[in-house]
DNA sequence: GTCTATATCATGATAGAC
DNA sequence: GTCTATCATGATATAGAC
């Protein structure tokens, strides 16, 4: 028995997520219509509702799976806090540049989440920040870093690293490896591990 | 001769700008309706159009005057590059905390500007960043700082400093002076001026 | 300068055919 | 699973009275 007209359930779902992420990041959640997403996917607007109950659930899904992926991807290693910090810096930059749209969404569209959904994302974000805080604390304890305030330094460093997505362009003046080196130099100095 | 009904031209203009800034920052440009702004001001939606030709012009006006104010407020001083850098750090943090909504808008709603309007804001932003780059270059020339890449370091530091608006809450654990100290410590280390 | 009323259009979401 | 058609709502912006 042949499929019904134009059914492509296997690829439509991921496509909706991809296009929604791209459009939300470029124009903002509120500025993007369901018709616009549907058009980018190549279906009619009504078809989207076979995959998501509503627009808000689509946003939550994008943010939540990004944060889950981020948490799952980072594997700390035992040993020298300085080596762990360098790995974190390069990991965070690489991941941010691999998923610039998701990173942008994560910082910009939290306010468009319902309070309950916001709490879920904030919790995931806190767990990620705690990974960096742990490294900094260990570095201080080992006498290898000098840090006035671990919590503030965590937030400051993450803001600095995430900022690469604001200006990085593929094929630009600096490649990723070089960017990682420069930022690692800044971070190493900031924690007085020169 | 008495004024016509409810006319308050002297205060309505600034009020519209204040409320629009507040609402745009909290909900996003696209998510805020002209009715919503009017309601916050205490007039009907139609009255807004006596002050702005349209919603886009209102956004441009807010962003442009914020950047102009920022540029006008920063006065560099001759002398020790390190002292100049410290002043810049404290200035940027204080200004960001004084105008958190405008700072947020400046980073967030550029994408909702028309290309022409975007170019105007980007130009102002570049001029501001150039102020910091100049200090860093002087610091390197004087042998007081070690910086791999002045342009990148400029962007990294500004992203870090601006990040305070993401978590700062009036009356929180740390006051502004202490925050300034901590960030200055991070910056001083990052440029190897320990 | 502000109000009321309205023109025009786009939106999120749903119903039912296939 | 997708389409077409549609409902109900709310958007920007304008016109004309006061």
PDB file of C-alpha atoms in Angstrom, chain B residues 13-14 16-18 20-21 24 56-74 91 95 99 101-103 105-106 110 113 117 120-122 124-125 128:
ATOM      1  CA  UNK B  13       7.754  61.440  24.318  1.00  0.00           C
ATOM      2  CA  UNK B  14      10.313  60.382  26.920  1.00  0.00           C
ATOM      3  CA  UNK B  16       7.293  56.238  25.207  1.00  0.00           C
ATOM      4  CA  UNK B  17      11.029  55.729  24.885  1.00  0.00           C
ATOM      5  CA  UNK B  18      11.359  54.531  28.474  1.00  0.00           C
ATOM      6  CA  UNK B  20       9.500  50.799  24.819  1.00  0.00           C
ATOM      7  CA  UNK B  21      13.053  50.185  26.023  1.00  0.00           C
ATOM      8  CA  UNK B  24      11.696  45.461  24.193  1.00  0.00           C
ATOM      9  CA  UNK B  56      11.314  50.253  13.469  1.00  0.00           C
ATOM     10  CA  UNK B  57      12.238  53.924  13.895  1.00  0.00           C
ATOM     11  CA  UNK B  58      11.522  53.605  17.597  1.00  0.00           C
ATOM     12  CA  UNK B  59      13.970  50.708  17.911  1.00  0.00           C
ATOM     13  CA  UNK B  60      16.639  52.519  15.911  1.00  0.00           C
ATOM     14  CA  UNK B  61      16.219  55.616  18.031  1.00  0.00           C
ATOM     15  CA  UNK B  62      16.695  53.657  21.257  1.00  0.00           C
ATOM     16  CA  UNK B  63      19.785  51.845  20.045  1.00  0.00           C
ATOM     17  CA  UNK B  64      21.343  54.878  18.425  1.00  0.00           C
ATOM     18  CA  UNK B  65      20.926  57.190  21.382  1.00  0.00           C
ATOM     19  CA  UNK B  66      22.314  54.553  23.722  1.00  0.00           C
ATOM     20  CA  UNK B  67      25.443  54.143  21.607  1.00  0.00           C
ATOM     21  CA  UNK B  68      25.842  57.900  21.228  1.00  0.00           C
ATOM     22  CA  UNK B  69      25.541  58.328  24.974  1.00  0.00           C
ATOM     23  CA  UNK B  70      28.111  55.600  25.547  1.00  0.00           C
ATOM     24  CA  UNK B  71      30.557  57.218  23.144  1.00  0.00           C
ATOM     25  CA  UNK B  72      30.037  60.643  24.647  1.00  0.00           C
ATOM     26  CA  UNK B  73      30.364  59.444  28.219  1.00  0.00           C
ATOM     27  CA  UNK B  74      33.732  57.741  27.839  1.00  0.00           C
ATOM     28  CA  UNK B  91      33.357  52.587  33.215  1.00  0.00           C
ATOM     29  CA  UNK B  95      27.513  52.002  32.398  1.00  0.00           C
ATOM     30  CA  UNK B  99      21.519  50.857  31.437  1.00  0.00           C
ATOM     31  CA  UNK B 101      18.011  47.223  29.132  1.00  0.00           C
ATOM     32  CA  UNK B 102      19.794  49.305  26.512  1.00  0.00           C
ATOM     33  CA  UNK B 103      22.850  47.055  26.670  1.00  0.00           C
ATOM     34  CA  UNK B 105      18.892  45.533  23.295  1.00  0.00           C
ATOM     35  CA  UNK B 106      22.157  46.520  21.665  1.00  0.00           C
ATOM     36  CA  UNK B 110      20.424  44.239  15.959  1.00  0.00           C
ATOM     37  CA  UNK B 113      17.047  46.392  12.274  1.00  0.00           C
ATOM     38  CA  UNK B 117      19.909  50.902  10.266  1.00  0.00           C
ATOM     39  CA  UNK B 120      24.605  52.728  11.537  1.00  0.00           C
ATOM     40  CA  UNK B 121      24.629  50.919  14.872  1.00  0.00           C
ATOM     41  CA  UNK B 122      27.498  48.639  13.883  1.00  0.00           C
ATOM     42  CA  UNK B 124      28.955  53.256  16.417  1.00  0.00           C
ATOM     43  CA  UNK B 125      29.802  49.979  18.114  1.00  0.00           C
ATOM     44  CA  UNK B 128      33.455  52.240  20.881  1.00  0.00           C
TER      45      UNK B 128
END
